[in-house]
PDB file of C-alpha atoms in Angstrom:
ATOM      1  CA  MET K   1      30.000 -28.651 -62.246  1.00 44.00           C
ATOM      2  CA  LYS K   2      27.697 -30.881 -60.229  1.00 39.00           C
ATOM      3  CA  VAL K   3      29.537 -29.980 -56.990  1.00 37.00           C
ATOM      4  CA  LYS K   4      29.152 -26.257 -57.676  1.00 40.00           C
ATOM      5  CA  PHE K   5      25.410 -26.743 -58.329  1.00 38.00           C
ATOM      6  CA  LEU K   6      24.959 -28.585 -55.025  1.00 38.00           C
ATOM      7  CA  LEU K   7      26.815 -25.860 -53.121  1.00 39.00           C
ATOM      8  CA  LEU K   8      24.665 -23.160 -54.717  1.00 40.00           C
ATOM      9  CA  ALA K   9      21.485 -25.071 -53.904  1.00 42.00           C
ATOM     10  CA  SER K  10      22.612 -25.425 -50.301  1.00 43.00           C
ATOM     11  CA  VAL K  11      23.201 -21.661 -49.972  1.00 38.00           C
ATOM     12  CA  LEU K  12      19.787 -20.870 -51.486  1.00 39.00           C
ATOM     13  CA  VAL K  13      18.028 -23.243 -49.103  1.00 36.00           C
ATOM     14  CA  SER K  14      19.833 -21.658 -46.154  1.00 40.00           C
ATOM     15  CA  LEU K  15      18.831 -18.164 -47.261  1.00 38.00           C
ATOM     16  CA  PHE K  16      15.231 -19.294 -47.760  1.00 36.00           C
ATOM     17  CA  PHE K  17      14.932 -20.653 -44.218  1.00 34.00           C
ATOM     18  CA  SER K  18      16.609 -17.551 -42.784  1.00 36.00           C
ATOM     19  CA  ALA K  19      14.095 -15.322 -44.538  1.00 35.00           C
ATOM     20  CA  CYS K  20      11.208 -17.371 -43.185  1.00 37.00           C
ATOM     21  CA  GLN K  21      12.505 -17.295 -39.592  1.00 34.00           C
ATOM     22  CA  ASN K  22      10.139 -15.544 -37.169  1.00 35.00           C
ATOM     23  CA  ASP K  23      11.605 -12.341 -35.713  1.00 35.00           C
ATOM     24  CA  ASN K  24       9.906 -13.171 -32.404  1.00 34.00           C
ATOM     25  CA  GLU K  25      11.708 -16.479 -32.009  1.00 36.00           C
ATOM     26  CA  PRO K  26      12.823 -16.883 -28.383  1.00 36.00           C
ATOM     27  CA  LYS K  27      16.360 -15.724 -27.675  1.00 37.00           C
ATOM     28  CA  GLU K  28      18.604 -18.451 -26.315  1.00 36.00           C
ATOM     29  CA  ILE K  29      20.179 -17.424 -23.016  1.00 37.00           C
ATOM     30  CA  SER K  30      20.573 -20.698 -21.137  1.00 41.00           C
ATOM     31  CA  LYS K  31      20.061 -24.385 -21.830  1.00 51.00           C
ATOM     32  CA  ALA K  32      17.308 -26.424 -20.198  1.00 61.00           C
ATOM     33  CA  GLY K  33      16.727 -30.161 -20.015  1.00 60.00           C
ATOM     34  CA  THR K  34      15.851 -31.683 -23.382  1.00 63.00           C
ATOM     35  CA  GLU K  35      15.409 -35.292 -22.302  1.00 69.00           C
ATOM     36  CA  GLY K  36      12.852 -36.691 -19.905  1.00 79.00           C
ATOM     37  CA  ASN K  37       9.181 -37.354 -19.487  1.00 90.00           C
ATOM     38  CA  CYS K  38       8.191 -34.192 -17.533  1.00 94.00           C
ATOM     39  CA  ARG K  39       7.727 -30.792 -19.082  1.00 94.00           C
ATOM     40  CA  ILE K  40       8.099 -27.256 -17.740  1.00 94.00           C
ATOM     41  CA  GLU K  41       6.166 -24.758 -19.845  1.00 93.00           C
ATOM     42  CA  ILE K  42       6.253 -20.957 -19.476  1.00 93.00           C
ATOM     43  CA  VAL K  43       3.525 -18.774 -20.958  1.00 92.00           C
ATOM     44  CA  GLY K  44       3.384 -14.995 -20.989  1.00 89.00           C
ATOM     45  CA  GLU K  45       1.096 -12.086 -21.640  1.00 71.00           C
ATOM     46  CA  LYS K  46       0.862 -10.695 -25.191  1.00 61.00           C
ATOM     47  CA  LEU K  47       2.777 -13.629 -26.612  1.00 56.00           C
ATOM     48  CA  ASP K  48       1.366 -16.623 -28.486  1.00 52.00           C
ATOM     49  CA  SER K  49       1.550 -19.683 -26.232  1.00 48.00           C
ATOM     50  CA  GLU K  50       3.101 -21.603 -29.092  1.00 46.00           C
ATOM     51  CA  LEU K  51       5.983 -19.155 -29.186  1.00 49.00           C
ATOM     52  CA  SER K  52       6.489 -19.491 -25.443  1.00 46.00           C
ATOM     53  CA  ARG K  53       7.699 -23.051 -25.842  1.00 49.00           C
ATOM     54  CA  SER K  54      11.418 -23.373 -26.479  1.00 50.00           C
ATOM     55  CA  SER K  55      13.838 -26.255 -26.557  1.00 48.00           C
ATOM     56  CA  SER K  56      16.542 -23.828 -25.434  1.00 63.00           C
ATOM     57  CA  GLY K  57      14.629 -23.158 -22.230  1.00 75.00           C
ATOM     58  CA  THR K  58      14.589 -19.347 -22.598  1.00 86.00           C
ATOM     59  CA  ILE K  59      11.691 -17.346 -23.993  1.00 90.00           C
ATOM     60  CA  GLN K  60      11.577 -13.691 -25.028  1.00 90.00           C
ATOM     61  CA  PHE K  61       8.394 -12.003 -23.872  1.00 92.00           C
ATOM     62  CA  VAL K  62       7.291  -8.400 -24.166  1.00 91.00           C
ATOM     63  CA  GLY K  63       9.390  -6.608 -21.536  1.00 91.00           C
ATOM     64  CA  GLY K  64      11.657  -9.460 -20.493  1.00 92.00           C
ATOM     65  CA  THR K  65      12.726 -13.090 -20.711  1.00 92.00           C
ATOM     66  CA  ALA K  66      12.016 -16.278 -18.771  1.00 94.00           C
ATOM     67  CA  SER K  67      14.283 -19.331 -18.541  1.00 94.00           C
ATOM     68  CA  GLY K  68      13.837 -22.944 -17.570  1.00 94.00           C
ATOM     69  CA  ALA K  69      11.275 -24.305 -20.033  1.00 93.00           C
ATOM     70  CA  GLY K  70      11.929 -27.793 -21.412  1.00 92.00           C
ATOM     71  CA  LEU K  71      11.888 -31.533 -20.711  1.00 93.00           C
ATOM     72  CA  TYR K  72      13.229 -32.943 -17.450  1.00 94.00           C
ATOM     73  CA  ASP K  73      13.668 -36.281 -15.733  1.00 92.00           C
ATOM     74  CA  GLY K  74      10.962 -36.824 -13.137  1.00 92.00           C
ATOM     75  CA  LYS K  75      13.473 -36.783 -10.270  1.00 93.00           C
ATOM     76  CA  ALA K  76      15.385 -33.714 -11.468  1.00 92.00           C
ATOM     77  CA  GLN K  77      15.528 -30.133 -10.229  1.00 93.00           C
ATOM     78  CA  ALA K  78      15.129 -27.128 -12.523  1.00 94.00           C
ATOM     79  CA  ILE K  79      15.767 -23.403 -12.195  1.00 95.00           C
ATOM     80  CA  VAL K  80      12.934 -21.279 -13.552  1.00 96.00           C
ATOM     81  CA  SER K  81      13.651 -17.551 -13.635  1.00 95.00           C
ATOM     82  CA  ALA K  82      12.315 -14.256 -15.014  1.00 96.00           C
ATOM     83  CA  THR K  83      14.502 -11.317 -16.087  1.00 95.00           C
ATOM     84  CA  PRO K  84      12.956  -7.935 -17.013  1.00 92.00           C
ATOM     85  CA  ASP K  85      14.392  -5.825 -19.817  1.00 89.00           C
ATOM     86  CA  ALA K  86      15.766  -2.347 -19.061  1.00 82.00           C
ATOM     87  CA  GLY K  87      12.927  -0.049 -18.010  1.00 84.00           C
ATOM     88  CA  TYR K  88      10.633  -2.960 -17.071  1.00 90.00           C
ATOM     89  CA  GLU K  89       9.885  -4.976 -13.950  1.00 92.00           C
ATOM     90  CA  ILE K  90       8.087  -8.233 -13.166  1.00 94.00           C
ATOM     91  CA  ASP K  91       4.325  -7.806 -13.011  1.00 94.00           C
ATOM     92  CA  TYR K  92       3.568 -11.419 -12.080  1.00 95.00           C
ATOM     93  CA  PHE K  93       5.515 -14.682 -12.027  1.00 96.00           C
ATOM     94  CA  TYR K  94       4.029 -17.893 -10.666  1.00 96.00           C
ATOM     95  CA  GLY K  95       3.548 -21.567 -11.460  1.00 96.00           C
ATOM     96  CA  GLY K  96       3.605 -25.177 -10.338  1.00 97.00           C
ATOM     97  CA  PRO K  97       2.115 -28.599 -11.097  1.00 96.00           C
ATOM     98  CA  THR K  98      -1.579 -29.026 -11.869  1.00 92.00           C
ATOM     99  CA  SER K  99      -2.281 -29.879  -8.224  1.00 93.00           C
ATOM    100  CA  GLU K 100      -0.554 -26.666  -6.987  1.00 95.00           C
ATOM    101  CA  PRO K 101      -0.761 -24.074  -9.788  1.00 95.00           C
ATOM    102  CA  LYS K 102       0.793 -21.364  -7.576  1.00 95.00           C
ATOM    103  CA  LYS K 103       3.274 -23.431  -5.604  1.00 95.00           C
ATOM    104  CA  TYR K 104       5.932 -20.941  -6.730  1.00 96.00           C
ATOM    105  CA  ASP K 105       4.776 -17.315  -6.680  1.00 95.00           C
ATOM    106  CA  SER K 106       6.838 -14.111  -6.852  1.00 93.00           C
ATOM    107  CA  ALA K 107       4.002 -12.327  -5.042  1.00 91.00           C
ATOM    108  CA  ASN K 108       5.251 -14.106  -1.915  1.00 88.00           C
ATOM    109  CA  GLY K 109       8.571 -12.357  -1.351  1.00 83.00           C
ATOM    110  CA  GLY K 110       9.230 -11.010  -4.828  1.00 86.00           C
ATOM    111  CA  ALA K 111      11.454 -13.866  -6.014  1.00 89.00           C
ATOM    112  CA  SER K 112      12.566 -13.793  -9.635  1.00 93.00           C
ATOM    113  CA  SER K 113      14.039 -17.312  -9.595  1.00 95.00           C
ATOM    114  CA  PHE K 114      12.686 -20.638  -8.292  1.00 96.00           C
ATOM    115  CA  LYS K 115      14.340 -24.012  -7.695  1.00 95.00           C
ATOM    116  CA  VAL K 116      11.685 -26.413  -8.921  1.00 96.00           C
ATOM    117  CA  GLU K 117      11.431 -30.018  -7.732  1.00 95.00           C
ATOM    118  CA  ILE K 118      10.001 -31.844 -10.766  1.00 95.00           C
ATOM    119  CA  GLY K 119       8.548 -34.707  -8.671  1.00 94.00           C
ATOM    120  CA  GLY K 120       7.340 -36.611 -11.715  1.00 95.00           C
ATOM    121  CA  GLN K 121       4.864 -33.881 -12.757  1.00 95.00           C
ATOM    122  CA  ASP K 122       4.521 -31.379 -15.568  1.00 96.00           C
ATOM    123  CA  HIS K 123       4.727 -27.707 -14.477  1.00 97.00           C
ATOM    124  CA  LEU K 124       3.183 -24.570 -15.953  1.00 96.00           C
ATOM    125  CA  PHE K 125       4.498 -21.063 -15.193  1.00 96.00           C
ATOM    126  CA  HIS K 126       2.924 -17.691 -16.017  1.00 95.00           C
ATOM    127  CA  VAL K 127       5.005 -14.528 -16.367  1.00 95.00           C
ATOM    128  CA  GLY K 128       4.260 -10.927 -17.270  1.00 94.00           C
ATOM    129  CA  PHE K 129       6.282  -7.713 -17.351  1.00 94.00           C
ATOM    130  CA  LYS K 130       5.267  -4.064 -17.078  1.00 93.00           C
ATOM    131  CA  GLU K 131       6.981  -0.724 -17.523  1.00 92.00           C
ATOM    132  CA  LYS K 132       8.867   0.267 -14.384  1.00 93.00           C
ATOM    133  CA  THR K 133       7.357   3.587 -13.299  1.00 95.00           C
ATOM    134  CA  ARG K 134       7.585   5.564 -10.094  1.00 96.00           C
ATOM    135  CA  THR K 135       6.162   8.840  -8.785  1.00 97.00           C
ATOM    136  CA  LEU K 136       8.225  12.021  -8.445  1.00 98.00           C
ATOM    137  CA  THR K 137       6.856  14.749  -6.159  1.00 98.00           C
ATOM    138  CA  VAL K 138       8.394  18.189  -6.674  1.00 98.00           C
ATOM    139  CA  ASN K 139       7.777  20.720  -3.884  1.00 98.00           C
ATOM    140  CA  ALA K 140       8.842  24.344  -3.511  1.00 98.00           C
ATOM    141  CA  ALA K 141       9.961  26.066  -0.319  1.00 97.00           C
ATOM    142  CA  SER K 142       8.938  29.617   0.509  1.00 96.00           C
ATOM    143  CA  GLY K 143      10.014  32.123  -2.110  1.00 96.00           C
ATOM    144  CA  GLY K 144       9.203  30.366  -5.374  1.00 97.00           C
ATOM    145  CA  SER K 145       7.528  27.577  -7.306  1.00 98.00           C
ATOM    146  CA  ALA K 146       8.631  24.343  -8.964  1.00 98.00           C
ATOM    147  CA  THR K 147       7.387  21.995 -11.688  1.00 98.00           C
ATOM    148  CA  GLY K 148       8.097  18.388 -12.635  1.00 97.00           C
ATOM    149  CA  SER K 149       5.774  16.278 -10.461  1.00 97.00           C
ATOM    150  CA  GLY K 150       4.376  13.150 -12.116  1.00 97.00           C
ATOM    151  CA  THR K 151       4.678   9.427 -12.727  1.00 96.00           C
ATOM    152  CA  TYR K 152       7.612   8.520 -14.958  1.00 96.00           C
ATOM    153  CA  LYS K 153       9.443   5.527 -16.375  1.00 92.00           C
ATOM    154  CA  CYS K 154      12.482   4.697 -14.268  1.00 93.00           C
ATOM    155  CA  ASP K 155      16.010   5.255 -15.553  1.00 89.00           C
ATOM    156  CA  THR K 156      14.759   8.041 -17.835  1.00 91.00           C
ATOM    157  CA  PRO K 157      15.700  11.707 -17.112  1.00 95.00           C
ATOM    158  CA  VAL K 158      12.768  14.121 -16.711  1.00 97.00           C
ATOM    159  CA  GLN K 159      12.789  17.928 -16.638  1.00 98.00           C
ATOM    160  CA  ILE K 160      12.435  19.775 -13.311  1.00 98.00           C
ATOM    161  CA  THR K 161      12.291  23.574 -13.048  1.00 98.00           C
ATOM    162  CA  ALA K 162      12.394  26.004 -10.111  1.00 98.00           C
ATOM    163  CA  THR K 163      11.215  29.611 -10.463  1.00 98.00           C
ATOM    164  CA  PRO K 164      11.988  32.164  -7.712  1.00 97.00           C
ATOM    165  CA  GLN K 165       9.541  34.914  -6.824  1.00 96.00           C
ATOM    166  CA  SER K 166      10.535  38.552  -7.004  1.00 93.00           C
ATOM    167  CA  GLY K 167      13.005  39.275  -4.205  1.00 90.00           C
ATOM    168  CA  TYR K 168      14.278  35.672  -4.051  1.00 94.00           C
ATOM    169  CA  THR K 169      16.995  33.619  -5.725  1.00 95.00           C
ATOM    170  CA  PHE K 170      17.193  29.870  -6.365  1.00 97.00           C
ATOM    171  CA  ALA K 171      19.320  28.147  -3.664  1.00 96.00           C
ATOM    172  CA  GLY K 172      19.436  24.510  -4.835  1.00 97.00           C
ATOM    173  CA  TRP K 173      17.523  21.207  -4.915  1.00 98.00           C
ATOM    174  CA  GLU K 174      17.052  19.032  -1.821  1.00 97.00           C
ATOM    175  CA  ILE K 175      16.200  15.298  -1.901  1.00 97.00           C
ATOM    176  CA  ASN K 176      13.681  14.564   0.857  1.00 97.00           C
ATOM    177  CA  GLU K 177      12.736  10.965   0.140  1.00 97.00           C
ATOM    178  CA  GLY K 178      13.578   8.112  -2.240  1.00 96.00           C
ATOM    179  CA  ASP K 179      16.562   7.366  -4.459  1.00 96.00           C
ATOM    180  CA  VAL K 180      16.080   9.938  -7.212  1.00 97.00           C
ATOM    181  CA  THR K 181      19.211  11.293  -8.905  1.00 97.00           C
ATOM    182  CA  ILE K 182      19.409  15.020  -9.780  1.00 98.00           C
ATOM    183  CA  THR K 183      21.830  15.932 -12.556  1.00 97.00           C
ATOM    184  CA  ASP K 184      22.786  19.381 -11.205  1.00 97.00           C
ATOM    185  CA  LYS K 185      21.402  20.360  -7.795  1.00 97.00           C
ATOM    186  CA  SER K 186      22.613  23.955  -8.166  1.00 96.00           C
ATOM    187  CA  ASN K 187      20.786  24.547 -11.464  1.00 97.00           C
ATOM    188  CA  ALA K 188      17.194  25.809 -11.386  1.00 97.00           C
ATOM    189  CA  LYS K 189      16.468  23.971 -14.651  1.00 98.00           C
ATOM    190  CA  THR K 190      17.872  20.437 -14.686  1.00 98.00           C
ATOM    191  CA  THR K 191      16.800  16.772 -14.895  1.00 98.00           C
ATOM    192  CA  ALA K 192      15.900  14.115 -12.316  1.00 98.00           C
ATOM    193  CA  THR K 193      16.029  10.342 -12.805  1.00 96.00           C
ATOM    194  CA  LEU K 194      13.889   7.910 -10.812  1.00 95.00           C
ATOM    195  CA  ASN K 195      15.557   4.625  -9.935  1.00 92.00           C
ATOM    196  CA  SER K 196      13.542   2.162  -7.830  1.00 91.00           C
ATOM    197  CA  LEU K 197      11.556   4.211  -5.313  1.00 95.00           C
ATOM    198  CA  ASN K 198       8.914   6.920  -5.282  1.00 97.00           C
ATOM    199  CA  SER K 199      10.802  10.117  -4.503  1.00 98.00           C
ATOM    200  CA  THR K 200      10.240  13.643  -3.207  1.00 98.00           C
ATOM    201  CA  ILE K 201      12.431  16.691  -3.841  1.00 98.00           C
ATOM    202  CA  THR K 202      12.165  20.367  -2.883  1.00 98.00           C
ATOM    203  CA  ALA K 203      13.350  23.542  -4.593  1.00 98.00           C
ATOM    204  CA  LEU K 204      14.965  25.928  -2.089  1.00 98.00           C
ATOM    205  CA  PHE K 205      15.090  29.726  -2.317  1.00 97.00           C
ATOM    206  CA  ASP K 206      16.989  32.509  -0.550  1.00 95.00           C
ATOM    207  CA  LYS K 207      15.647  35.970   0.082  1.00 92.00           C
ATOM    208  CA  VAL K 208      17.596  38.698  -1.681  1.00 88.00           C
ATOM    209  CA  ILE K 209      19.142  40.979   0.947  1.00 79.00           C
ATOM    210  CA  PRO K 210      18.897  44.657  -0.077  1.00 75.00           C
ATOM    211  CA  LYS K 211      22.165  46.548  -0.474  1.00 74.00           C
ATOM    212  CA  GLU K 212      23.365  48.082   2.771  1.00 74.00           C
ATOM    213  CA  TYR K 213      25.655  51.071   2.867  1.00 73.00           C
ATOM    214  CA  VAL K 214      27.906  52.498   5.534  1.00 68.00           C
ATOM    215  CA  THR K 215      28.881  56.149   5.729  1.00 70.00           C
ATOM    216  CA  VAL K 216      32.500  57.290   5.712  1.00 68.00           C
ATOM    217  CA  ARG K 217      33.200  60.864   6.869  1.00 69.00           C
ATOM    218  CA  VAL K 218      36.392  62.723   5.987  1.00 65.00           C
ATOM    219  CA  SER K 219      37.385  66.047   7.580  1.00 61.00           C
ATOM    220  CA  PHE K 220      40.514  68.184   7.192  1.00 55.00           C
ATOM    221  CA  ASN K 221      41.560  71.825   7.202  1.00 53.00           C
ATOM    222  CA  SER K 222      41.891  74.126   4.231  1.00 54.00           C
ATOM    223  CA  ASN K 223      45.506  73.149   3.599  1.00 53.00           C
ATOM    224  CA  PHE K 224      44.692  69.551   2.572  1.00 56.00           C
ATOM    225  CA  SER K 225      42.717  67.697  -0.079  1.00 59.00           C
ATOM    226  CA  ALA K 226      41.632  64.030  -0.302  1.00 62.00           C
ATOM    227  CA  THR K 227      40.594  61.580  -3.021  1.00 63.00           C
ATOM    228  CA  VAL K 228      38.529  58.485  -2.369  1.00 66.00           C
ATOM    229  CA  THR K 229      38.475  55.253  -4.405  1.00 65.00           C
ATOM    230  CA  ALA K 230      36.763  51.916  -3.786  1.00 65.00           C
ATOM    231  CA  SER K 231      37.453  48.269  -4.656  1.00 60.00           C
ATOM    232  CA  GLY K 232      34.765  45.651  -5.195  1.00 58.00           C
ATOM    233  CA  THR K 233      31.903  47.969  -4.261  1.00 60.00           C
ATOM    234  CA  GLU K 234      30.296  51.254  -5.268  1.00 62.00           C
ATOM    235  CA  ILE K 235      30.389  54.803  -3.956  1.00 63.00           C
ATOM    236  CA  THR K 236      27.602  57.353  -3.894  1.00 61.00           C
ATOM    237  CA  GLY K 237      28.077  61.054  -3.312  1.00 57.00           C
ATOM    238  CA  GLU K 238      31.336  62.994  -3.491  1.00 54.00           C
ATOM    239  CA  LYS K 239      34.526  61.197  -4.454  1.00 62.00           C
ATOM    240  CA  SER K 240      36.906  64.083  -3.975  1.00 64.00           C
ATOM    241  CA  PHE K 241      37.253  66.661  -1.201  1.00 61.00           C
ATOM    242  CA  THR K 242      39.340  69.822  -1.125  1.00 59.00           C
ATOM    243  CA  GLY K 243      39.541  72.211   1.813  1.00 57.00           C
ATOM    244  CA  GLN K 244      36.368  70.955   3.462  1.00 58.00           C
ATOM    245  CA  SER K 245      34.739  68.080   5.279  1.00 65.00           C
ATOM    246  CA  GLY K 246      32.529  65.583   3.487  1.00 69.00           C
ATOM    247  CA  THR K 247      30.900  62.170   3.592  1.00 72.00           C
ATOM    248  CA  PHE K 248      30.332  59.337   1.117  1.00 72.00           C
ATOM    249  CA  LYS K 249      28.598  55.971   1.244  1.00 73.00           C
ATOM    250  CA  VAL K 250      30.115  52.609   0.458  1.00 72.00           C
ATOM    251  CA  LEU K 251      28.490  49.176   0.145  1.00 71.00           C
ATOM    252  CA  LYS K 252      29.082  47.070   3.265  1.00 69.00           C
ATOM    253  CA  GLY K 253      31.889  44.591   2.816  1.00 66.00           C
ATOM    254  CA  GLY K 254      33.772  46.825   0.377  1.00 67.00           C
ATOM    255  CA  THR K 255      37.265  48.233   0.667  1.00 68.00           C
ATOM    256  CA  VAL K 256      37.832  51.999   0.583  1.00 69.00           C
ATOM    257  CA  THR K 257      41.108  53.791   0.047  1.00 69.00           C
ATOM    258  CA  ILE K 258      41.473  57.377   1.326  1.00 67.00           C
ATOM    259  CA  ARG K 259      44.494  59.256   0.016  1.00 65.00           C
ATOM    260  CA  VAL K 260      45.315  62.601   1.591  1.00 59.00           C
ATOM    261  CA  MET K 261      47.726  64.947  -0.214  1.00 57.00           C
ATOM    262  CA  ARG K 262      50.008  67.355   1.635  1.00 50.00           C
ATOM    263  CA  GLY K 263      49.212  71.026   1.660  1.00 52.00           C
ATOM    264  CA  THR K 264      51.378  74.062   2.351  1.00 51.00           C
ATOM    265  CA  ILE K 265      50.939  75.882   5.642  1.00 50.00           C
ATOM    266  CA  THR K 266      51.927  79.483   6.276  1.00 54.00           C
ATOM    267  CA  PHE K 267      52.683  80.524   9.866  1.00 56.00           C
ATOM    268  CA  ASP K 268      54.070  83.904  10.854  1.00 62.00           C
ATOM    269  CA  GLY K 269      54.800  84.625   7.217  1.00 65.00           C
ATOM    270  CA  GLU K 270      56.772  81.386   6.723  1.00 62.00           C
ATOM    271  CA  GLU K 271      55.681  78.347   4.684  1.00 57.00           C
ATOM    272  CA  TYR K 272      55.860  74.906   6.280  1.00 51.00           C
ATOM    273  CA  PRO K 273      55.612  72.009   3.775  1.00 50.00           C
ATOM    274  CA  ALA K 274      55.873  69.287   6.466  1.00 44.00           C
ATOM    275  CA  ALA K 275      52.141  69.140   7.192  1.00 44.00           C
ATOM    276  CA  GLY K 276      50.971  65.689   8.370  1.00 48.00           C
ATOM    277  CA  ILE K 277      48.064  63.512   9.387  1.00 47.00           C
ATOM    278  CA  ASP K 278      47.166  62.289  12.843  1.00 46.00           C
ATOM    279  CA  ASN K 279      44.283  61.358  15.109  1.00 46.00           C
ATOM    280  CA  ILE K 280      42.604  58.610  13.030  1.00 48.00           C
ATOM    281  CA  ASN K 281      39.439  57.344  14.724  1.00 51.00           C
ATOM    282  CA  VAL K 282      37.413  54.293  13.734  1.00 51.00           C
ATOM    283  CA  TRP K 283      33.915  53.378  14.938  1.00 50.00           C
ATOM    284  CA  GLY K 284      32.932  49.714  14.524  1.00 47.00           C
ATOM    285  CA  SER K 285      34.648  46.933  16.439  1.00 43.00           C
ATOM    286  CA  SER K 286      35.549  44.875  13.375  1.00 48.00           C
ATOM    287  CA  SER K 287      36.713  47.706  11.114  1.00 53.00           C
ATOM    288  CA  ILE K 288      40.303  47.647   9.894  1.00 56.00           C
ATOM    289  CA  ILE K 289      42.400  50.686   9.013  1.00 54.00           C
ATOM    290  CA  VAL K 290      45.938  50.269   7.717  1.00 55.00           C
ATOM    291  CA  SER K 291      48.448  53.116   7.403  1.00 48.00           C
ATOM    292  CA  GLU K 292      51.055  53.053   4.636  1.00 45.00           C
ATOM    293  CA  LYS K 293      52.729  56.361   3.910  1.00 44.00           C
ATOM    294  CA  ASN K 294      49.920  58.741   2.964  1.00 48.00           C
ATOM    295  CA  THR K 295      47.360  56.073   1.935  1.00 57.00           C
ATOM    296  CA  TRP K 296      44.760  54.613   4.326  1.00 61.00           C
ATOM    297  CA  THR K 297      42.606  51.582   3.506  1.00 65.00           C
ATOM    298  CA  VAL K 298      39.413  51.070   5.499  1.00 66.00           C
ATOM    299  CA  THR K 299      37.525  47.719   5.322  1.00 64.00           C
ATOM    300  CA  PHE K 300      33.939  47.327   6.513  1.00 64.00           C
ATOM    301  CA  PRO K 301      32.879  43.733   7.389  1.00 60.00           C
ATOM    302  CA  ALA K 302      29.407  42.866   6.107  1.00 55.00           C
ATOM    303  CA  ASN K 303      28.140  41.804   9.548  1.00 51.00           C
ATOM    304  CA  ASP K 304      28.601  45.239  11.179  1.00 49.00           C
ATOM    305  CA  ASN K 305      26.011  47.930  11.518  1.00 49.00           C
ATOM    306  CA  MET K 306      26.397  51.540  10.387  1.00 48.00           C
ATOM    307  CA  MET K 307      30.039  52.634  10.757  1.00 52.00           C
ATOM    308  CA  SER K 308      31.937  55.809   9.960  1.00 53.00           C
ATOM    309  CA  VAL K 309      35.625  56.639   9.607  1.00 56.00           C
ATOM    310  CA  GLU K 310      36.917  60.126  10.336  1.00 56.00           C
ATOM    311  CA  VAL K 311      40.296  61.201   8.944  1.00 56.00           C
ATOM    312  CA  HIS K 312      41.307  64.505  10.557  1.00 52.00           C
ATOM    313  CA  CYS K 313      44.107  66.464   8.894  1.00 48.00           C
ATOM    314  CA  TYR K 314      45.978  69.223  10.740  1.00 45.00           C
ATOM    315  CA  THR K 315      49.242  71.153  10.573  1.00 41.00           C
ATOM    316  CA  GLY K 316      52.414  69.753  12.092  1.00 39.00           C
ATOM    317  CA  GLY K 317      53.859  66.255  12.364  1.00 38.00           C
ATOM    318  CA  ASN K 318      55.307  64.103   9.615  1.00 36.00           C
ATOM    319  CA  LEU K 319      53.937  61.510   7.215  1.00 33.00           C
ATOM    320  CA  HIS K 320      54.915  57.896   8.052  1.00 32.00           C
TER     321      HIS K 320
END
């Protein structure tokens, strides 16, 4: 019974001390010297100087940690370092013996770790951390506007938006300076993340090119008829012709199929069903016309100017 009571008392004492433990107690990351007659002390902004002393050598400050505090032999060497938390950077980090209070200073070269020669003297270091922020400049090329410029915490995505003017379309984001990361360069509304440098980006825009049409002209005699269809484009005007000539327009770059049906020809009182097609002329050096039986496909490249195709139907000959 006595053993059980002692065990219970031990547990209660442990729980009591745990409950009383300060949440801001320095986190132990590395061991420092604990024996000797010289002390290295590290103090930081916004933290009680009493809390910045640690037998473990590592102290948790607001925005980061510092290591190396403790007792050392007078002839020893010590490593004193500062490590910012994510989203923070070192604001200041310096120290030394009383005779040289800034013998070690991160302002001279940006060091975050010093090899300290104890030399039989106590040393005092000061450290402070600040939020890591950089400036993002968002420009817009001709044809639109863009938003998102400002000063932001690094490693945190921020919204950027490009808006084209009437007659323009968004053409992508361009990084001009810095090490910013853009989530989706092809999206007008996306996010950008600053890393370590001030950065500049630009929203690009393309002018919308108005639709351009080419004219196709079909002519034949009264014994023939033609139907016209299109693929991947649009047609304006007549789509079917019978016993006459006619024209229609097609969007440049489209493919047009012209199908001519046989007619019946009467000559000297006799009917001739073997009417055919011949004399196909194409204007436009890059146009393509392909013959397959009684179907002709005409393709108009988008880089050509106004072109026309004439299909002339007459009596005589055979279909291929």
